[in-house]
Coordinates of C-alpha atoms and ligand atoms in Angstrom, one line a residue:
Chain A
M368 CA 158.1 118.9 76.3
S369 CA 160.6 119.7 72.9
A370 CA 157.2 121.4 71.5
C371 CA 158.8 124.5 74.2
A372 CA 162.2 124.8 73.3
F373 CA 162.7 128.1 75.5
P374 CA 166.7 128.1 76.0
S375 CA 166.3 127.7 79.2
L376 CA 170.1 126.0 80.4
P377 CA 171.8 130.0 78.6
T378 CA 169.5 132.4 80.8
R379 CA 169.6 129.7 83.7
A380 CA 173.8 130.8 83.3
R381 CA 173.5 133.9 83.2
R382 CA 171.2 134.0 85.7
S383 CA 174.1 132.6 87.9
W384 CA 176.4 134.8 86.9
T385 CA 174.7 137.9 88.4
A386 CA 173.9 136.0 91.2
W387 CA 177.8 135.9 91.9
A388 CA 177.9 139.0 91.2
V389 CA 175.4 140.3 93.6
G390 CA 176.4 137.6 96.3
L391 CA 179.9 139.5 95.9
A392 CA 178.9 143.1 95.9
V393 CA 176.7 142.2 98.7
A394 CA 179.4 140.4 100.7
L395 CA 181.8 143.1 100.2
A396 CA 179.2 145.9 101.8
A397 CA 178.5 143.6 104.3
L398 CA 182.1 143.2 105.1
V399 CA 182.7 147.6 105.1
L400 CA 180.2 148.1 107.6
V401 CA 180.2 144.8 109.7
A402 CA 183.5 145.1 110.3
P403 CA 183.7 148.4 112.7
A404 CA 180.9 146.6 114.6
L405 CA 183.1 143.4 114.7
R406 CA 186.3 145.3 116.1
W407 CA 184.2 146.9 118.5
L408 CA 182.6 143.8 119.3
F409 CA 185.4 142.5 119.9
W410 CA 188.4 142.7 118.7
D411 CA 189.0 146.4 120.8
A412 CA 186.9 145.0 123.2
T413 CA 187.6 145.1 127.0
W414 CA 187.3 141.6 129.1
V415 CA 188.4 141.4 132.2
G416 CA 188.1 144.2 134.3
Q417 CA 186.3 146.2 138.4
S418 CA 185.1 149.3 136.9
R419 CA 184.5 151.2 133.2
A420 CA 187.9 153.0 134.3
A421 CA 189.2 149.3 132.9
C422 CA 187.8 149.4 129.2
G423 CA 189.7 151.2 126.2
P424 CA 187.8 154.1 124.8
A425 CA 187.5 151.4 121.3
G426 CA 185.5 148.5 122.0
A427 CA 183.5 147.1 123.5
C428 CA 183.1 147.0 127.6
W429 CA 182.6 143.4 128.7
A430 CA 184.3 144.1 131.9
M431 CA 180.9 144.5 132.9
I432 CA 179.5 141.3 132.1
T433 CA 182.4 139.9 132.9
A434 CA 182.2 141.5 136.7
R435 CA 178.7 140.8 136.9
A436 CA 178.6 137.4 135.8
P437 CA 176.8 135.6 139.2
Q438 CA 174.2 138.4 139.2
I439 CA 173.4 137.7 135.5
L440 CA 172.8 134.2 136.2
L441 CA 171.1 134.0 139.3
G442 CA 170.5 137.1 140.7
F443 CA 170.8 137.8 143.9
Y444 CA 170.4 134.6 145.3
P445 CA 172.4 134.4 148.5
A446 CA 176.3 133.3 148.2
G447 CA 176.7 130.0 148.6
H448 CA 173.2 128.5 147.7
G449 CA 174.0 129.2 144.1
W450 CA 174.0 125.1 143.4
R451 CA 170.2 125.3 143.7
V452 CA 169.4 127.9 141.6
G453 CA 171.2 125.4 139.4
L454 CA 169.8 122.0 140.3
A455 CA 165.8 124.1 140.7
V456 CA 167.2 124.4 136.7
A457 CA 168.2 120.7 136.1
M458 CA 164.6 119.7 137.3
L459 CA 162.6 121.6 134.5
A460 CA 164.7 120.1 131.8
V461 CA 164.7 116.6 133.4
G462 CA 160.4 117.2 133.5
L463 CA 160.5 117.4 130.0
A464 CA 163.1 115.1 129.2
P465 CA 160.4 112.4 128.8
L466 CA 159.2 114.6 124.7
A467 CA 162.2 113.1 123.8
W468 CA 161.4 109.8 124.6
R469 CA 158.8 109.5 121.0
R470 CA 157.1 106.8 122.7
R471 CA 156.5 107.8 126.3
A472 CA 156.3 112.1 125.0
G473 CA 152.6 111.7 127.0
L474 CA 154.1 111.3 129.5
T475 CA 155.7 114.7 130.0
M476 CA 152.4 116.2 131.2
L477 CA 152.7 114.3 134.2
T478 CA 156.4 114.9 134.5
A479 CA 156.8 118.4 133.8
P480 CA 154.5 119.9 135.8
V481 CA 156.5 117.7 139.1
G482 CA 159.3 119.3 137.9
A483 CA 158.0 122.9 138.0
L484 CA 156.8 122.0 141.6
A485 CA 160.4 120.3 141.9
C486 CA 162.2 123.7 140.8
L487 CA 160.3 125.9 143.1
A488 CA 160.2 124.2 146.3
L489 CA 164.0 124.1 145.7
M490 CA 164.3 127.9 145.0
G491 CA 162.4 128.7 148.1
G492 CA 163.4 126.2 150.2
A493 CA 160.2 124.4 150.8
G494 CA 160.4 124.5 154.6
I495 CA 163.4 121.9 154.3
L496 CA 165.9 124.3 152.9
P497 CA 167.2 127.5 154.7
S498 CA 163.5 130.0 153.0
V499 CA 164.9 132.2 150.0
P500 CA 162.5 135.2 149.6
S501 CA 161.0 135.2 145.8
A502 CA 162.3 138.9 145.9
Y503 CA 166.5 137.5 146.3
W504 CA 165.8 135.6 143.4
G505 CA 166.1 136.3 139.6
G506 CA 168.9 137.2 136.4
L507 CA 168.9 134.3 133.4
A508 CA 168.1 131.2 135.9
L509 CA 164.7 133.7 137.1
N510 CA 164.1 134.4 133.0
L511 CA 164.3 130.5 132.3
I512 CA 161.9 129.6 136.2
V513 CA 159.2 131.7 134.7
G514 CA 158.6 130.4 131.5
A515 CA 158.7 127.4 132.4
V516 CA 156.7 126.9 134.7
S517 CA 154.1 129.0 133.1
A518 CA 154.8 127.7 130.3
I519 CA 154.0 123.8 131.6
F520 CA 150.6 124.9 133.3
A521 CA 150.1 126.8 130.6
L522 CA 149.5 123.6 128.2
P523 CA 147.5 121.9 130.3
I524 CA 145.2 124.8 130.8
G525 CA 145.0 125.2 127.2
I526 CA 144.0 122.3 126.1
L527 CA 141.5 122.4 127.8
L528 CA 140.3 126.2 127.2
S529 CA 140.7 124.3 123.6
L530 CA 138.6 121.7 124.1
A531 CA 136.1 124.1 126.2
R532 CA 135.9 125.8 122.7
R533 CA 134.3 122.9 121.2
S534 CA 131.8 121.5 123.7
T535 CA 128.1 120.8 122.9
L536 CA 127.2 123.2 125.7
P537 CA 126.9 126.8 124.3
V538 CA 128.0 128.1 127.6
I539 CA 131.1 126.2 127.8
R540 CA 131.9 127.8 124.8
I541 CA 130.5 130.5 125.0
L542 CA 132.8 131.2 128.2
A543 CA 135.8 129.9 126.8
S544 CA 136.2 131.5 123.5
A545 CA 135.5 135.3 125.6
Y546 CA 138.5 134.0 128.2
V547 CA 140.4 133.6 125.6
E548 CA 139.5 136.5 122.7
A549 CA 139.9 138.9 125.9
V550 CA 143.2 137.5 127.5
R551 CA 144.2 137.9 123.5
A552 CA 143.2 141.6 123.5
A553 CA 145.4 142.3 126.3
P554 CA 148.7 143.1 127.2
L555 CA 150.9 141.0 129.0
I556 CA 152.2 144.2 131.2
V557 CA 148.4 144.9 132.2
V558 CA 147.6 141.6 133.0
L559 CA 151.3 141.5 135.7
F560 CA 150.4 145.0 136.7
A561 CA 146.9 143.9 137.5
A562 CA 148.5 140.8 139.7
A563 CA 150.5 143.0 141.1
V564 CA 149.0 145.6 142.5
L565 CA 145.5 145.6 141.7
V566 CA 145.0 141.6 143.8
P567 CA 146.7 143.1 146.9
L568 CA 143.2 145.2 146.5
L569 CA 140.7 142.5 145.9
I570 CA 142.4 139.7 148.0
P571 CA 142.3 139.9 151.8
P572 CA 146.1 139.8 152.8
Q573 CA 145.8 136.4 155.0
W574 CA 145.3 134.4 151.2
S575 CA 147.4 136.9 149.4
L576 CA 149.8 134.5 147.4
D577 CA 153.8 136.0 147.6
K578 CA 153.9 138.7 144.4
L579 CA 156.2 136.4 142.2
T580 CA 153.5 133.4 142.7
R581 CA 151.0 136.1 141.4
A582 CA 152.9 136.8 138.5
I583 CA 153.8 132.7 137.3
V584 CA 149.8 132.6 138.4
A585 CA 149.7 135.9 135.8
I586 CA 152.1 134.7 133.3
T587 CA 150.3 131.1 132.9
F588 CA 146.9 132.1 132.0
F589 CA 148.0 135.3 129.8
E590 CA 150.1 131.5 127.7
A591 CA 147.1 129.6 128.4
A592 CA 145.3 130.8 126.2
Y593 CA 147.4 131.7 123.2
M594 CA 148.9 127.9 124.0
A595 CA 144.6 127.0 123.2
E596 CA 144.6 128.7 120.3
A597 CA 147.4 126.6 119.3
V598 CA 145.5 123.4 119.9
R599 CA 142.8 124.2 118.8
G600 CA 144.0 124.5 115.4
G601 CA 145.8 121.2 116.0
L602 CA 142.4 119.2 116.8
M603 CA 141.0 120.9 113.7
A604 CA 143.3 118.9 112.1
V605 CA 142.3 115.7 112.8
P606 CA 139.9 114.7 110.0
Q607 CA 136.7 113.3 111.5
G608 CA 137.6 109.5 110.9
Q609 CA 139.8 109.1 113.6
R610 CA 137.3 110.2 115.5
E611 CA 134.3 107.6 114.0
A612 CA 137.4 104.6 113.9
A613 CA 138.3 105.0 117.5
R614 CA 134.3 104.9 118.3
A615 CA 134.2 102.4 116.5
L616 CA 136.4 100.0 118.0
G617 CA 135.1 100.9 121.1
L618 CA 136.5 103.8 123.4
K619 CA 134.5 105.8 125.4
G620 CA 134.7 110.0 124.6
W621 CA 137.7 110.7 127.0
Q622 CA 139.9 107.9 125.5
V623 CA 139.5 108.3 121.5
L624 CA 140.6 112.0 123.5
V625 CA 143.8 111.2 125.0
F626 CA 144.9 108.4 123.1
V627 CA 143.9 109.2 119.6
V628 CA 142.9 112.7 119.0
L629 CA 145.2 114.8 121.1
P630 CA 149.0 112.7 120.4
Q631 CA 147.6 114.0 116.8
A632 CA 146.1 117.3 117.6
L633 CA 150.0 118.2 119.9
R634 CA 152.3 116.5 117.0
T635 CA 150.1 119.6 114.7
A636 CA 150.4 121.7 117.0
T637 CA 154.4 122.0 118.2
P638 CA 155.1 124.3 116.0
A639 CA 152.9 126.9 117.2
L640 CA 152.7 126.3 121.0
V641 CA 156.7 126.4 120.5
N642 CA 156.4 130.0 119.2
S643 CA 154.0 130.5 121.3
F644 CA 156.9 129.9 124.6
I645 CA 159.4 131.5 122.6
G646 CA 157.1 135.2 122.7
L647 CA 157.0 134.0 126.2
L648 CA 160.1 133.7 127.3
K649 CA 161.2 136.8 125.6
D650 CA 158.2 138.7 127.5
T651 CA 159.4 137.4 131.1
S652 CA 162.0 140.6 131.2
L653 CA 158.2 142.4 131.9
I654 CA 158.1 141.2 135.4
Y655 CA 160.1 144.0 136.8
V656 CA 156.9 145.7 137.2
I657 CA 156.9 143.6 140.2
G658 CA 159.6 144.7 141.0
V659 CA 161.8 142.0 140.6
L660 CA 165.4 141.6 138.5
D661 CA 165.8 139.4 135.4
I662 CA 168.6 139.5 133.3
T663 CA 167.9 142.7 132.1
G664 CA 166.3 144.5 135.4
V665 CA 170.3 143.0 136.4
L666 CA 171.7 145.0 134.6
R667 CA 170.3 147.6 134.1
N668 CA 170.8 148.5 137.6
A669 CA 174.3 147.1 136.6
V670 CA 174.6 150.1 134.6
S671 CA 173.3 153.0 137.3
D672 CA 175.9 151.8 139.1
Y673 CA 178.7 154.3 138.8
A674 CA 181.4 152.0 137.8
W675 CA 179.9 150.8 134.8
Q676 CA 177.8 154.1 134.0
G677 CA 176.9 154.6 129.9
L678 CA 177.1 150.8 129.3
E679 CA 173.6 150.7 128.4
P680 CA 174.7 149.5 124.7
E681 CA 176.6 146.6 125.5
A682 CA 174.2 146.1 128.4
Y683 CA 171.2 145.6 125.8
I684 CA 173.8 144.2 123.2
F685 CA 173.9 140.8 125.9
V686 CA 170.4 140.6 126.5
G687 CA 169.6 140.4 123.7
L688 CA 172.2 138.1 122.1
T689 CA 171.2 135.8 125.1
F690 CA 168.0 135.5 124.1
W691 CA 168.3 135.3 120.6
L692 CA 170.5 131.7 121.3
L693 CA 167.8 131.0 124.0
C694 CA 164.9 131.2 121.2
F695 CA 167.2 130.3 118.9
G696 CA 167.8 127.4 119.9
L697 CA 164.6 126.0 120.9
S698 CA 163.4 126.5 117.5
R699 CA 165.9 123.8 116.7
W700 CA 165.6 122.2 118.8
S701 CA 161.9 122.1 117.8
A702 CA 162.3 121.6 114.5
A703 CA 164.8 118.9 115.7
L704 CA 162.0 117.3 116.6
E705 CA 159.6 117.6 114.6
R706 CA 161.7 115.8 112.2
R707 CA 162.6 113.0 114.3
A708 CA 159.0 112.7 114.8
A709 CA 158.2 112.0 111.1
R710 CA 161.2 110.3 110.5
A711 CA 159.3 108.1 112.6
Q712 CA 156.5 107.8 110.8
G713 CA 158.1 107.6 107.7
A714 CA 156.8 110.6 106.1
P715 CA 159.2 111.4 103.1
S716 CA 160.8 114.7 104.5
Chain B
M1211 CA 116.6 78.7 113.3
S1212 CA 118.5 81.0 116.7
Q1213 CA 118.1 84.6 116.3
P1214 CA 119.1 86.6 113.9
M1215 CA 122.3 88.1 114.6
I1216 CA 120.5 91.8 112.9
E1217 CA 117.5 92.7 113.4
I1218 CA 116.5 95.8 112.0
A1219 CA 112.8 97.8 112.2
D1220 CA 111.4 100.2 111.2
L1221 CA 114.5 102.1 111.0
Q1222 CA 114.1 106.1 110.6
K1223 CA 116.7 108.3 110.6
W1224 CA 117.0 112.1 109.8
Y1225 CA 119.9 114.4 108.9
G1226 CA 117.8 117.9 110.0
D1227 CA 115.1 118.2 107.9
Q1228 CA 116.1 115.0 104.9
H1229 CA 114.9 111.7 105.9
V1230 CA 117.6 109.7 104.9
L1231 CA 116.5 106.5 106.1
R1232 CA 112.6 105.9 105.5
G1233 CA 111.3 102.5 107.7
V1234 CA 114.4 100.2 106.7
D1235 CA 113.3 96.8 107.3
L1236 CA 116.1 93.7 107.1
S1237 CA 117.2 90.7 109.9
V1238 CA 120.3 89.3 108.8
R1239 CA 121.2 85.6 110.2
S1240 CA 124.7 84.8 111.9
G1241 CA 127.5 83.7 109.2
E1242 CA 125.2 85.5 106.9
R1243 CA 126.8 87.5 104.4
I1244 CA 125.0 90.9 102.9
V1245 CA 125.9 93.1 99.6
V1246 CA 124.6 96.6 99.8
L1247 CA 124.4 98.1 96.8
G1248 CA 122.3 102.1 95.9
P1249 CA 122.5 104.2 94.2
S1250 CA 124.7 107.7 95.2
G1251 CA 122.7 109.1 98.5
S1252 CA 120.6 106.2 99.0
G1253 CA 121.3 105.3 102.1
K1254 CA 123.7 102.6 102.6
S1255 CA 126.6 104.3 104.8
T1256 CA 123.6 105.9 106.9
L1257 CA 122.2 102.7 107.1
I1258 CA 125.3 100.8 108.3
R1259 CA 126.8 104.0 110.2
T1260 CA 123.6 103.4 112.5
V1261 CA 124.3 99.6 112.5
N1262 CA 127.5 100.1 114.8
G1263 CA 125.9 103.4 116.5
L1264 CA 128.5 105.9 115.1
E1265 CA 125.0 107.9 113.8
P1266 CA 121.8 107.6 116.8
H1267 CA 118.7 107.2 114.6
Q1268 CA 115.3 108.3 115.3
G1269 CA 113.0 105.8 115.0
G1270 CA 113.0 102.1 114.7
T1271 CA 114.9 99.1 116.3
I1272 CA 118.0 98.3 116.3
R1273 CA 118.9 94.7 117.7
V1274 CA 123.2 93.2 117.1
D1275 CA 123.8 89.8 119.1
G1276 CA 120.2 89.6 120.9
H1277 CA 120.9 93.6 122.3
D1278 CA 119.2 96.5 122.0
L1279 CA 121.5 99.0 120.5
D1280 CA 120.1 102.0 122.3
A1281 CA 119.8 100.4 125.3
R1282 CA 121.3 102.0 128.5
G1283 CA 124.6 100.4 130.1
Q1284 CA 125.4 96.5 129.7
A1285 CA 123.4 95.6 126.8
G1286 CA 123.7 98.9 124.0
A1287 CA 127.8 98.5 125.0
A1288 CA 127.1 94.4 123.7
A1289 CA 125.3 95.0 120.9
R1290 CA 128.2 98.1 120.0
R1291 CA 131.2 95.7 120.6
A1292 CA 129.5 93.4 118.3
T1293 CA 130.2 95.0 115.0
G1294 CA 133.3 96.0 114.4
M1295 CA 133.9 98.5 111.4
V1296 CA 136.0 98.4 108.1
F1297 CA 136.1 102.2 106.0
Q1298 CA 136.9 103.5 102.9
A1299 CA 139.9 105.7 104.2
F1300 CA 141.0 102.9 106.3
N1301 CA 141.2 105.4 108.8
L1302 CA 144.3 104.3 110.5
F1303 CA 145.6 106.0 113.7
P1304 CA 148.7 107.8 111.6
H1305 CA 149.9 108.2 115.4
L1306 CA 150.2 104.4 116.2
S1307 CA 152.4 101.4 114.5
I1308 CA 150.2 99.1 113.0
L1309 CA 150.6 96.5 116.0
D1310 CA 149.6 99.8 118.2
N1311 CA 146.6 100.1 116.2
C1312 CA 145.8 96.8 116.2
T1313 CA 146.2 96.7 120.4
L1314 CA 144.7 99.7 121.4
A1315 CA 140.9 98.5 121.5
P1316 CA 142.3 95.7 122.9
I1317 CA 144.6 96.8 125.9
R1318 CA 142.1 100.1 126.5
V1319 CA 138.4 98.5 126.1
A1320 CA 139.7 95.1 126.2
G1321 CA 141.3 94.7 129.5
L1322 CA 144.0 93.3 127.4
A1323 CA 147.4 92.4 129.0
R1324 CA 150.1 94.3 126.2
A1325 CA 152.2 90.9 125.2
E1326 CA 148.2 88.8 125.3
A1327 CA 146.9 91.8 122.7
E1328 CA 150.3 92.0 121.2
T1329 CA 150.2 88.1 120.5
Q1330 CA 146.4 87.9 119.8
A1331 CA 147.2 91.4 116.8
M1332 CA 149.7 89.3 115.3
A1333 CA 147.7 86.5 114.9
L1334 CA 145.7 88.6 112.9
L1335 CA 148.1 90.4 111.5
E1336 CA 149.3 86.7 110.0
R1337 CA 146.0 85.8 108.9
V1338 CA 146.2 89.6 107.0
R1339 CA 149.2 88.9 105.7
I1340 CA 151.1 92.2 106.9
A1341 CA 152.6 90.7 109.3
D1342 CA 155.9 91.6 108.4
H1343 CA 154.8 95.4 108.0
A1344 CA 153.8 95.8 111.7
R1345 CA 156.1 97.5 113.0
K1346 CA 155.9 100.0 110.4
F1347 CA 153.4 103.5 110.7
P1348 CA 150.6 103.3 108.7
I1349 CA 151.8 106.1 105.9
Q1350 CA 154.8 103.5 105.1
L1351 CA 151.9 101.2 103.5
S1352 CA 150.3 101.0 100.5
G1353 CA 146.3 101.5 100.5
G1354 CA 146.0 97.5 99.9
Q1355 CA 148.1 97.2 102.8
Q1356 CA 146.4 99.9 104.4
Q1357 CA 142.6 98.4 104.7
R1358 CA 144.2 94.9 105.7
A1359 CA 145.6 96.8 108.9
A1360 CA 142.2 98.5 109.4
I1361 CA 140.7 95.0 109.0
A1362 CA 143.0 93.8 110.9
R1363 CA 141.9 96.6 114.2
A1364 CA 138.7 96.0 113.7
L1365 CA 138.9 91.6 114.1
A1366 CA 141.4 92.7 117.5
M1367 CA 138.0 93.3 119.5
A1368 CA 136.2 90.1 118.4
P1369 CA 133.3 91.1 116.8
K1370 CA 130.5 89.0 115.6
V1371 CA 129.5 91.6 113.1
M1372 CA 131.8 93.2 110.4
L1373 CA 130.5 96.6 108.4
F1374 CA 132.3 97.5 105.3
D1375 CA 131.5 100.5 103.9
E1376 CA 132.8 100.9 100.5
P1377 CA 135.9 99.7 101.2
T1378 CA 137.8 99.2 98.4
S1379 CA 136.9 102.3 96.5
A1380 CA 139.7 103.9 97.4
L1381 CA 141.8 101.7 96.4
D1382 CA 144.2 101.9 93.1
P1383 CA 142.7 99.2 90.5
E1384 CA 146.2 96.7 91.7
M1385 CA 145.1 96.4 95.2
V1386 CA 141.2 96.1 95.1
G1387 CA 141.9 91.9 95.3
E1388 CA 143.7 91.3 97.6
V1389 CA 141.8 93.9 100.0
L1390 CA 138.6 91.2 98.2
D1391 CA 140.9 88.1 99.1
V1392 CA 141.0 88.5 102.6
M1393 CA 137.5 89.9 102.5
C1394 CA 136.6 86.0 101.1
G1395 CA 138.7 84.4 103.7
L1396 CA 136.6 86.3 106.4
A1397 CA 133.8 85.1 104.7
E1398 CA 135.2 81.1 104.3
S1399 CA 135.8 82.1 108.0
G1400 CA 131.7 81.8 109.4
M1401 CA 131.9 86.1 109.7
T1402 CA 128.4 87.5 109.2
M1403 CA 129.3 90.5 107.3
M1404 CA 127.6 93.7 105.9
V1405 CA 129.2 95.2 102.6
V1406 CA 128.0 98.2 101.0
T1407 CA 130.7 97.8 97.7
H1408 CA 130.3 98.0 94.6
E1409 CA 131.7 95.1 93.3
M1410 CA 129.9 93.1 91.5
Q1411 CA 131.8 90.1 91.2
F1412 CA 132.4 90.2 94.9
A1413 CA 128.6 90.4 95.1
R1414 CA 128.2 87.7 92.7
D1415 CA 131.0 85.7 94.9
V1416 CA 130.4 86.1 98.0
A1417 CA 127.4 87.1 99.3
D1418 CA 124.2 85.1 100.5
R1419 CA 122.0 88.3 100.1
V1420 CA 122.9 91.3 98.1
I1421 CA 119.8 94.0 99.2
F1422 CA 119.1 97.4 96.7
M1423 CA 118.3 100.5 98.8
D1424 CA 117.4 103.8 96.5
Q1425 CA 116.0 106.8 98.8
G1426 CA 116.0 105.1 101.8
R1427 CA 114.3 102.7 101.7
I1428 CA 115.4 98.6 100.9
I1429 CA 113.2 97.9 97.6
E1430 CA 114.7 94.7 96.2
S1431 CA 117.1 91.9 98.2
G1432 CA 117.6 88.2 96.4
P1433 CA 120.4 85.9 96.3
P1434 CA 122.9 86.7 94.2
A1435 CA 122.1 84.7 91.0
S1436 CA 118.5 86.2 91.2
F1437 CA 119.3 89.2 91.9
F1438 CA 121.8 90.3 89.2
A1439 CA 119.5 88.4 86.4
D1440 CA 116.4 89.1 87.3
P1441 CA 116.0 92.0 88.9
R1442 CA 112.5 92.6 89.3
E1443 CA 112.7 96.2 90.4
A1444 CA 113.0 99.1 87.8
R1445 CA 115.0 100.9 89.3
T1446 CA 117.3 98.4 90.1
R1447 CA 117.1 97.6 86.3
A1448 CA 118.0 100.9 85.8
F1449 CA 120.8 101.0 88.6
L1450 CA 122.6 97.3 86.7
G1451 CA 122.3 98.5 83.4
R1452 CA 124.3 101.3 83.9
L1453 CA 127.0 99.7 86.0
R1454 CA 127.2 97.5 82.7
A1455 CA 127.5 100.5 80.8
Ligands
ATP1136 N1 126.2 114.0 108.6 C1 125.9 114.3 107.2 N2 125.1 115.6 107.1 C2 124.2 116.1 106.7 N3 123.4 114.8 105.8 C3 124.1 113.8 105.5 C4 125.5 113.1 106.3 N4 125.8 112.4 105.8 C5 125.1 112.0 105.0 N5 123.6 113.2 104.4 C6 123.3 112.4 103.8 O1 122.2 112.1 104.1 C7 121.8 110.9 103.0 C8 122.1 109.7 102.3 O2 123.6 109.5 102.4 P1 125.0 108.0 102.5 O3 126.5 109.0 103.3 O4 123.9 107.1 103.6 O5 124.8 107.5 100.8 P2 125.4 106.5 100.0 O6 124.3 105.4 99.8 O7 126.6 105.4 101.2 O8 125.8 107.1 99.2 P3 127.8 106.4 98.4 O9 127.4 105.8 97.5 O10 128.0 108.1 97.7 O11 129.0 106.8 99.4 C9 122.5 111.8 101.5 O12 121.6 112.3 101.0 C10 123.4 112.6 102.1 O13 123.8 113.8 101.6
MG1137 MG1 128.4 106.3 101.3

């Protein structure tokens, strides 16, 4: 080391000086630029009121958001039944809970679909509670429900697709690959249109599913193609020696898959899976094409109301922020899960 | 003399066009310790991988513990169950603790209750001297400890034959001894063993018979004393000469 005695310390010192200077300049510039935005967003904003008239001219008019809060959360779900929506979303969470329970995370494969079905049953009534047609479901709850339910059913389908793509039977392999490639080349909005408009033309009306169910099924099969790719990456990362060791111990083919290969593949695929779920959650806004009002639709509806006309900036800033918080929270949560899994196995983190 | 534990007759194996095993005949008595030597690519790994059914073969027969490996149903399964395998790269399951590595097959394949499987696994981990690490994950163990755990995992299925494919080749030199110790103890307990290794000291001290493979055939075999002192074949002499050099 002494042979190459470059003046590393002085350089570093000088660099840290410039770093300080640049940092300070950027911070000042940011403050100058951001200060008016912050004033508009918070300082001069109006938080409550019954119409745009209540809002001052200089600041944001959040009164629209607070006045419409119930719809933003629940859509036009009947008054007095909001608890069902809350419980339905809680069902999703309960179904996903085993994920946090390291030794039994695989149980989620069973509990999550049960939670998803319970969620849909509560929302619709299931013949026990007063029926609420899906046209009345809406708001942020609808985004969460559509996103989570689709993802929950898309994962097992995606796993099957990824396994099919590695099948030794060429027919299965080619069909699965063709499906995945075709879906990945189609925009979701086209798929949703097809589900909303085309399917009723092709299927006799007495067999037809409800519009929202059709959309959920379409999103599920759309998302499955992306999840299949994520899982395929995970499968490829499992060394051949793992399968050999499992087979040498006498495990049958499906046992090798369930107890040895998939747990490792899914762990590797988790970041990619979460990533594709985040994309899905943002895409749930596209269900406006079937005429239901998710959080975006509710706000679009609000700004077309005479009382709140012209408040598009507030509406879109609010929607953007909500999605950002959700997605950022999700990515932090998945990172925490990964870190914990790595720590449990003693990997240097 | 009872029937042999392993009986291989005219074993033929191809990888595509490549003829990798060209008529291997081998009979291993119960309790016998065989060390397999040979240059790289001679088919040592392929031989022991076909013996436990990891690789299919295209000609000849393999019988383990009296069961034909290729038989359908019960007999074939019994032949495969009679062998345990230890790999060069350990191949422990990284998502399971050492204890769970050792109980997975007993629970899922042999149908043991978890408590019973854990008691048995702990006894085996005791035997390979890593019971203290039972709750750790493979990545937290040294290479030598991992390989001993892998031996315990294979033993948990109560095999009648243990197959080893270069079990110490991936280890740092200071960890080779602890694994060889465990294998030596296993040999003393009367286990039938077939070991591919480059550890000549192990071959000398533990083997009942050394077999030498070249180009897919067994070209020489004999007790280690005479094998090392007085090899008959020129290729064997060349191989041993290279090792000493
Ligand atoms: N999965 C495979 N596919 C194709 N060829 C293979 C495969 N495995 C081994 N071979 C070939 O078969 C021959 C025998 O290989 P094998 O691994 O049995 O040799 P080995 O004696 O164990 O050698 P080494 O000492 O290097 O481990 C080699 O020529 C090798 O290239
Ligand atoms: Mg080899």
